Amino acid sequence: MKIEIQGFHGTSYQKAKEIITTGYKLSLGDSEWLGDGVYFFIKGLSKKPIEQAQKWAISQSWDNITKKLRYNSLSILKSEIVVDEENFLDLTVDEGIEVLEYIIDRHSDKISKLKKRFNHIDGLVINFARNENILPIEVAKGNFYIKFTKERMSNFDRRTSNCTICSVYLPAKNIKSKELVLTNEIG
């Protein structure tokens, strides 16, 4: 069975134009929420993933070191994501969480050796499962708390998830379309 997801990716206008032309680039690293992949806001905890993608693009525009905007124009891309059910890890349901826990339990020695200084190991475990050929995870989905501009400025940290996101590990295979749906000036 195929699973179809509509995802929204917030970025600068310049990067959005590059993505339309050359495609998405993966965010890489074991500290990523759901491991290596292209990240999208999707419907789930929030029914407004476009707004969340826009808030993300705004928060990413700010450079804390220079105290200036990295870019003044943001864009939101909409993509249709299609994945076979057996290549989809859904961490918003019990079955998906049980799969993640099983991998951790079965491979805790190896995972402990890979664990670096970050506390959250979800992304590390997903990357480990791919790299060790335990599971062919092409798309992963989860609920997370993401700090947007308001929360960053207030230095608020919460434990309550506010977003549902998905990560696409094989964009050339699983992303069937990409379309620019919104461009705005920041400020």
PDB file of C-alpha atoms in Angstrom:
ATOM      1  CA  MET A   1       0.000   0.000   0.000  1.00  0.00           C
ATOM      2  CA  LYS A   2       1.169   3.531  -0.805  1.00  0.00           C
ATOM      3  CA  ILE A   3       1.055   6.334   1.729  1.00  0.00           C
ATOM      4  CA  GLU A   4       0.572   9.859   0.386  1.00  0.00           C
ATOM      5  CA  ILE A   5       1.530  12.935   2.404  1.00  0.00           C
ATOM      6  CA  GLN A   6       1.336  16.627   1.553  1.00  0.00           C
ATOM      7  CA  GLY A   7       4.343  18.435   3.033  1.00  0.00           C
ATOM      8  CA  PHE A   8       5.364  22.091   3.347  1.00  0.00           C
ATOM      9  CA  HIS A   9       8.994  23.219   3.394  1.00  0.00           C
ATOM     10  CA  GLY A  10       9.894  26.753   4.513  1.00  0.00           C
ATOM     11  CA  THR A  11      13.109  28.377   3.340  1.00  0.00           C
ATOM     12  CA  SER A  12      14.519  31.523   1.746  1.00  0.00           C
ATOM     13  CA  TYR A  13      13.171  32.631  -1.615  1.00  0.00           C
ATOM     14  CA  GLN A  14      16.626  32.044  -3.155  1.00  0.00           C
ATOM     15  CA  LYS A  15      16.844  28.471  -1.842  1.00  0.00           C
ATOM     16  CA  ALA A  16      13.269  27.779  -2.942  1.00  0.00           C
ATOM     17  CA  LYS A  17      14.201  28.773  -6.523  1.00  0.00           C
ATOM     18  CA  GLU A  18      17.226  26.430  -6.335  1.00  0.00           C
ATOM     19  CA  ILE A  19      15.063  23.578  -5.030  1.00  0.00           C
ATOM     20  CA  ILE A  20      12.583  24.014  -7.899  1.00  0.00           C
ATOM     21  CA  THR A  21      15.486  23.818 -10.363  1.00  0.00           C
ATOM     22  CA  THR A  22      17.838  21.239  -8.820  1.00  0.00           C
ATOM     23  CA  GLY A  23      15.819  19.467  -6.131  1.00  0.00           C
ATOM     24  CA  TYR A  24      15.951  19.200  -2.373  1.00  0.00           C
ATOM     25  CA  LYS A  25      19.151  18.644  -0.405  1.00  0.00           C
ATOM     26  CA  LEU A  26      19.198  16.418   2.667  1.00  0.00           C
ATOM     27  CA  SER A  27      19.777  17.718   6.171  1.00  0.00           C
ATOM     28  CA  LEU A  28      22.405  15.329   7.491  1.00  0.00           C
ATOM     29  CA  GLY A  29      23.363  14.158  10.954  1.00  0.00           C
ATOM     30  CA  ASP A  30      22.380  11.950  13.831  1.00  0.00           C
ATOM     31  CA  SER A  31      21.163  14.998  15.755  1.00  0.00           C
ATOM     32  CA  GLU A  32      18.430  15.686  13.174  1.00  0.00           C
ATOM     33  CA  TRP A  33      14.932  14.999  14.564  1.00  0.00           C
ATOM     34  CA  LEU A  34      14.232  12.034  12.279  1.00  0.00           C
ATOM     35  CA  GLY A  35      17.717  11.393  10.930  1.00  0.00           C
ATOM     36  CA  ASP A  36      19.010  12.323   7.505  1.00  0.00           C
ATOM     37  CA  GLY A  37      16.367  13.738   5.205  1.00  0.00           C
ATOM     38  CA  VAL A  38      14.445  16.648   3.748  1.00  0.00           C
ATOM     39  CA  TYR A  39      12.046  18.024   6.360  1.00  0.00           C
ATOM     40  CA  PHE A  40       8.426  19.025   5.917  1.00  0.00           C
ATOM     41  CA  PHE A  41       5.630  20.270   8.144  1.00  0.00           C
ATOM     42  CA  ILE A  42       2.535  18.137   7.655  1.00  0.00           C
ATOM     43  CA  LYS A  43      -0.994  18.004   9.036  1.00  0.00           C
ATOM     44  CA  GLY A  44      -1.177  16.270  12.369  1.00  0.00           C
ATOM     45  CA  LEU A  45      -1.028  18.071  15.700  1.00  0.00           C
ATOM     46  CA  SER A  46      -1.595  21.294  13.782  1.00  0.00           C
ATOM     47  CA  LYS A  47      -4.015  21.731  10.913  1.00  0.00           C
ATOM     48  CA  LYS A  48      -1.888  24.660   9.642  1.00  0.00           C
ATOM     49  CA  PRO A  49       1.394  23.226   8.324  1.00  0.00           C
ATOM     50  CA  ILE A  50       1.823  26.115   5.854  1.00  0.00           C
ATOM     51  CA  GLU A  51       1.843  28.579   8.762  1.00  0.00           C
ATOM     52  CA  GLN A  52       4.358  26.417  10.607  1.00  0.00           C
ATOM     53  CA  ALA A  53       6.628  26.251   7.545  1.00  0.00           C
ATOM     54  CA  GLN A  54       6.417  30.041   7.306  1.00  0.00           C
ATOM     55  CA  LYS A  55       7.270  30.456  11.020  1.00  0.00           C
ATOM     56  CA  TRP A  56      10.213  28.082  10.523  1.00  0.00           C
ATOM     57  CA  ALA A  57      11.525  30.079   7.549  1.00  0.00           C
ATOM     58  CA  ILE A  58      11.274  33.293   9.580  1.00  0.00           C
ATOM     59  CA  SER A  59      13.088  31.791  12.572  1.00  0.00           C
ATOM     60  CA  GLN A  60      15.830  30.410  10.312  1.00  0.00           C
ATOM     61  CA  SER A  61      16.362  33.816   8.695  1.00  0.00           C
ATOM     62  CA  TRP A  62      17.806  35.273  11.907  1.00  0.00           C
ATOM     63  CA  ASP A  63      21.560  35.028  12.507  1.00  0.00           C
ATOM     64  CA  ASN A  64      22.232  35.091  16.252  1.00  0.00           C
ATOM     65  CA  ILE A  65      25.903  35.982  15.798  1.00  0.00           C
ATOM     66  CA  THR A  66      25.544  38.967  13.469  1.00  0.00           C
ATOM     67  CA  LYS A  67      22.088  39.893  14.841  1.00  0.00           C
ATOM     68  CA  LYS A  68      20.877  40.379  11.270  1.00  0.00           C
ATOM     69  CA  LEU A  69      18.582  38.584   8.851  1.00  0.00           C
ATOM     70  CA  ARG A  70      20.278  36.066   6.568  1.00  0.00           C
ATOM     71  CA  TYR A  71      17.509  36.660   4.035  1.00  0.00           C
ATOM     72  CA  ASN A  72      14.567  39.049   3.651  1.00  0.00           C
ATOM     73  CA  SER A  73      12.244  36.954   1.476  1.00  0.00           C
ATOM     74  CA  LEU A  74      10.874  33.560   2.442  1.00  0.00           C
ATOM     75  CA  SER A  75       9.092  30.934   0.416  1.00  0.00           C
ATOM     76  CA  ILE A  76       6.999  27.878   1.123  1.00  0.00           C
ATOM     77  CA  LEU A  77       7.187  24.858  -1.145  1.00  0.00           C
ATOM     78  CA  LYS A  78       4.432  22.248  -1.246  1.00  0.00           C
ATOM     79  CA  SER A  79       5.429  18.705  -2.123  1.00  0.00           C
ATOM     80  CA  GLU A  80       3.537  15.491  -2.630  1.00  0.00           C
ATOM     81  CA  ILE A  81       5.332  12.650  -0.859  1.00  0.00           C
ATOM     82  CA  VAL A  82       4.580   9.013  -1.720  1.00  0.00           C
ATOM     83  CA  VAL A  83       6.095   6.022   0.079  1.00  0.00           C
ATOM     84  CA  ASP A  84       5.407   2.300   0.314  1.00  0.00           C
ATOM     85  CA  GLU A  85       3.960   1.435   3.719  1.00  0.00           C
ATOM     86  CA  GLU A  86       6.865  -0.930   4.539  1.00  0.00           C
ATOM     87  CA  ASN A  87       9.344   1.958   4.070  1.00  0.00           C
ATOM     88  CA  PHE A  88       7.425   4.372   6.317  1.00  0.00           C
ATOM     89  CA  LEU A  89       8.112   4.832  10.031  1.00  0.00           C
ATOM     90  CA  ASP A  90       5.252   6.608  11.799  1.00  0.00           C
ATOM     91  CA  LEU A  91       6.304   7.683  15.283  1.00  0.00           C
ATOM     92  CA  THR A  92       2.899   9.249  15.964  1.00  0.00           C
ATOM     93  CA  VAL A  93       1.340   5.799  16.554  1.00  0.00           C
ATOM     94  CA  ASP A  94       2.094   2.955  18.953  1.00  0.00           C
ATOM     95  CA  GLU A  95       3.346   0.576  16.251  1.00  0.00           C
ATOM     96  CA  GLY A  96       6.002   3.037  15.072  1.00  0.00           C
ATOM     97  CA  ILE A  97       7.186   3.764  18.599  1.00  0.00           C
ATOM     98  CA  GLU A  98       7.400   0.022  19.255  1.00  0.00           C
ATOM     99  CA  VAL A  99       9.591  -0.406  16.153  1.00  0.00           C
ATOM    100  CA  LEU A 100      11.952   2.332  17.369  1.00  0.00           C
ATOM    101  CA  GLU A 101      12.066   0.811  20.869  1.00  0.00           C
ATOM    102  CA  TYR A 102      12.756  -2.634  19.403  1.00  0.00           C
ATOM    103  CA  ILE A 103      15.726  -1.306  17.429  1.00  0.00           C
ATOM    104  CA  ILE A 104      17.081   0.430  20.537  1.00  0.00           C
ATOM    105  CA  ASP A 105      16.632  -2.683  22.704  1.00  0.00           C
ATOM    106  CA  ARG A 106      18.184  -5.059  20.158  1.00  0.00           C
ATOM    107  CA  HIS A 107      21.134  -2.816  19.330  1.00  0.00           C
ATOM    108  CA  SER A 108      21.683  -0.765  22.493  1.00  0.00           C
ATOM    109  CA  ASP A 109      25.400  -1.642  22.709  1.00  0.00           C
ATOM    110  CA  LYS A 110      26.121  -0.403  19.178  1.00  0.00           C
ATOM    111  CA  ILE A 111      23.872   2.648  19.583  1.00  0.00           C
ATOM    112  CA  SER A 112      25.559   3.572  22.895  1.00  0.00           C
ATOM    113  CA  LYS A 113      28.926   3.590  21.133  1.00  0.00           C
ATOM    114  CA  LEU A 114      27.554   5.919  18.455  1.00  0.00           C
ATOM    115  CA  LYS A 115      25.843   8.297  20.899  1.00  0.00           C
ATOM    116  CA  LYS A 116      27.595  11.629  21.000  1.00  0.00           C
ATOM    117  CA  ARG A 117      26.894  14.656  23.177  1.00  0.00           C
ATOM    118  CA  PHE A 118      23.265  15.157  22.210  1.00  0.00           C
ATOM    119  CA  ASN A 119      20.479  13.842  24.395  1.00  0.00           C
ATOM    120  CA  HIS A 120      17.858  12.915  21.801  1.00  0.00           C
ATOM    121  CA  ILE A 121      18.715   9.755  19.882  1.00  0.00           C
ATOM    122  CA  ASP A 122      15.707   9.357  17.564  1.00  0.00           C
ATOM    123  CA  GLY A 123      17.622  10.578  14.500  1.00  0.00           C
ATOM    124  CA  LEU A 124      20.674   8.502  15.404  1.00  0.00           C
ATOM    125  CA  VAL A 125      18.542   5.349  15.730  1.00  0.00           C
ATOM    126  CA  ILE A 126      16.795   5.961  12.403  1.00  0.00           C
ATOM    127  CA  ASN A 127      20.135   6.556  10.646  1.00  0.00           C
ATOM    128  CA  PHE A 128      21.539   3.444  12.372  1.00  0.00           C
ATOM    129  CA  ALA A 129      18.588   1.319  11.182  1.00  0.00           C
ATOM    130  CA  ARG A 130      19.203   2.502   7.602  1.00  0.00           C
ATOM    131  CA  ASN A 131      22.986   2.122   7.691  1.00  0.00           C
ATOM    132  CA  GLU A 132      22.827  -1.363   9.238  1.00  0.00           C
ATOM    133  CA  ASN A 133      20.099  -2.467   6.785  1.00  0.00           C
ATOM    134  CA  ILE A 134      17.738  -3.207   9.681  1.00  0.00           C
ATOM    135  CA  LEU A 135      14.876  -1.216   8.149  1.00  0.00           C
ATOM    136  CA  PRO A 136      14.621   0.561   4.786  1.00  0.00           C
ATOM    137  CA  ILE A 137      13.184   3.784   6.258  1.00  0.00           C
ATOM    138  CA  GLU A 138      12.555   6.174   3.377  1.00  0.00           C
ATOM    139  CA  VAL A 139      10.059   8.465   5.143  1.00  0.00           C
ATOM    140  CA  ALA A 140       9.691   9.002   8.892  1.00  0.00           C
ATOM    141  CA  LYS A 141       6.996  10.986  10.684  1.00  0.00           C
ATOM    142  CA  GLY A 142       6.898  12.305  14.233  1.00  0.00           C
ATOM    143  CA  ASN A 143       5.481  14.880  16.619  1.00  0.00           C
ATOM    144  CA  PHE A 144       7.982  17.377  18.033  1.00  0.00           C
ATOM    145  CA  TYR A 145       8.275  20.632  19.899  1.00  0.00           C
ATOM    146  CA  ILE A 146       9.898  23.157  17.577  1.00  0.00           C
ATOM    147  CA  LYS A 147      10.953  26.600  18.706  1.00  0.00           C
ATOM    148  CA  PHE A 148       9.802  29.309  16.353  1.00  0.00           C
ATOM    149  CA  THR A 149      10.849  32.967  16.617  1.00  0.00           C
ATOM    150  CA  LYS A 150       8.549  33.839  19.523  1.00  0.00           C
ATOM    151  CA  GLU A 151       9.731  30.878  21.611  1.00  0.00           C
ATOM    152  CA  ARG A 152      13.385  31.536  20.756  1.00  0.00           C
ATOM    153  CA  MET A 153      13.142  35.202  21.687  1.00  0.00           C
ATOM    154  CA  SER A 154      11.420  34.340  24.974  1.00  0.00           C
ATOM    155  CA  ASN A 155      13.842  31.439  25.518  1.00  0.00           C
ATOM    156  CA  PHE A 156      10.894  29.164  26.251  1.00  0.00           C
ATOM    157  CA  ASP A 157      11.371  25.428  26.260  1.00  0.00           C
ATOM    158  CA  ARG A 158       8.405  23.114  26.391  1.00  0.00           C
ATOM    159  CA  ARG A 159       7.914  19.399  26.341  1.00  0.00           C
ATOM    160  CA  THR A 160       4.516  19.506  24.662  1.00  0.00           C
ATOM    161  CA  SER A 161       4.793  18.774  20.946  1.00  0.00           C
ATOM    162  CA  ASN A 162       3.478  21.508  18.653  1.00  0.00           C
ATOM    163  CA  CYS A 163       4.249  20.130  15.178  1.00  0.00           C
ATOM    164  CA  THR A 164       4.015  17.030  13.068  1.00  0.00           C
ATOM    165  CA  ILE A 165       6.896  16.744  10.656  1.00  0.00           C
ATOM    166  CA  CYS A 166       8.201  14.192   8.236  1.00  0.00           C
ATOM    167  CA  SER A 167      11.632  13.517   6.879  1.00  0.00           C
ATOM    168  CA  VAL A 168      12.193  12.170   3.371  1.00  0.00           C
ATOM    169  CA  TYR A 169      15.453  10.249   3.004  1.00  0.00           C
ATOM    170  CA  LEU A 170      15.163   9.546  -0.738  1.00  0.00           C
ATOM    171  CA  PRO A 171      13.715  12.746  -2.236  1.00  0.00           C
ATOM    172  CA  ALA A 172      14.283  11.673  -5.856  1.00  0.00           C
ATOM    173  CA  LYS A 173      12.202   8.545  -5.207  1.00  0.00           C
ATOM    174  CA  ASN A 174       9.551   9.739  -2.748  1.00  0.00           C
ATOM    175  CA  ILE A 175       8.870  13.375  -3.662  1.00  0.00           C
ATOM    176  CA  LYS A 176       6.526  13.382  -6.630  1.00  0.00           C
ATOM    177  CA  SER A 177       6.032  17.135  -6.995  1.00  0.00           C
ATOM    178  CA  LYS A 178       7.282  20.457  -5.712  1.00  0.00           C
ATOM    179  CA  GLU A 179       5.528  23.754  -6.146  1.00  0.00           C
ATOM    180  CA  LEU A 180       6.104  27.246  -4.808  1.00  0.00           C
ATOM    181  CA  VAL A 181       2.909  28.183  -2.941  1.00  0.00           C
ATOM    182  CA  LEU A 182       3.882  31.286  -0.970  1.00  0.00           C
ATOM    183  CA  THR A 183       6.506  34.037  -1.023  1.00  0.00           C
ATOM    184  CA  ASN A 184       6.603  36.804   1.579  1.00  0.00           C
ATOM    185  CA  GLU A 185       8.919  39.513   2.808  1.00  0.00           C
ATOM    186  CA  ILE A 186      10.104  39.115   6.407  1.00  0.00           C
ATOM    187  CA  GLY A 187       9.428  41.943   8.785  1.00  0.00           C
TER     188      GLY A 187
END
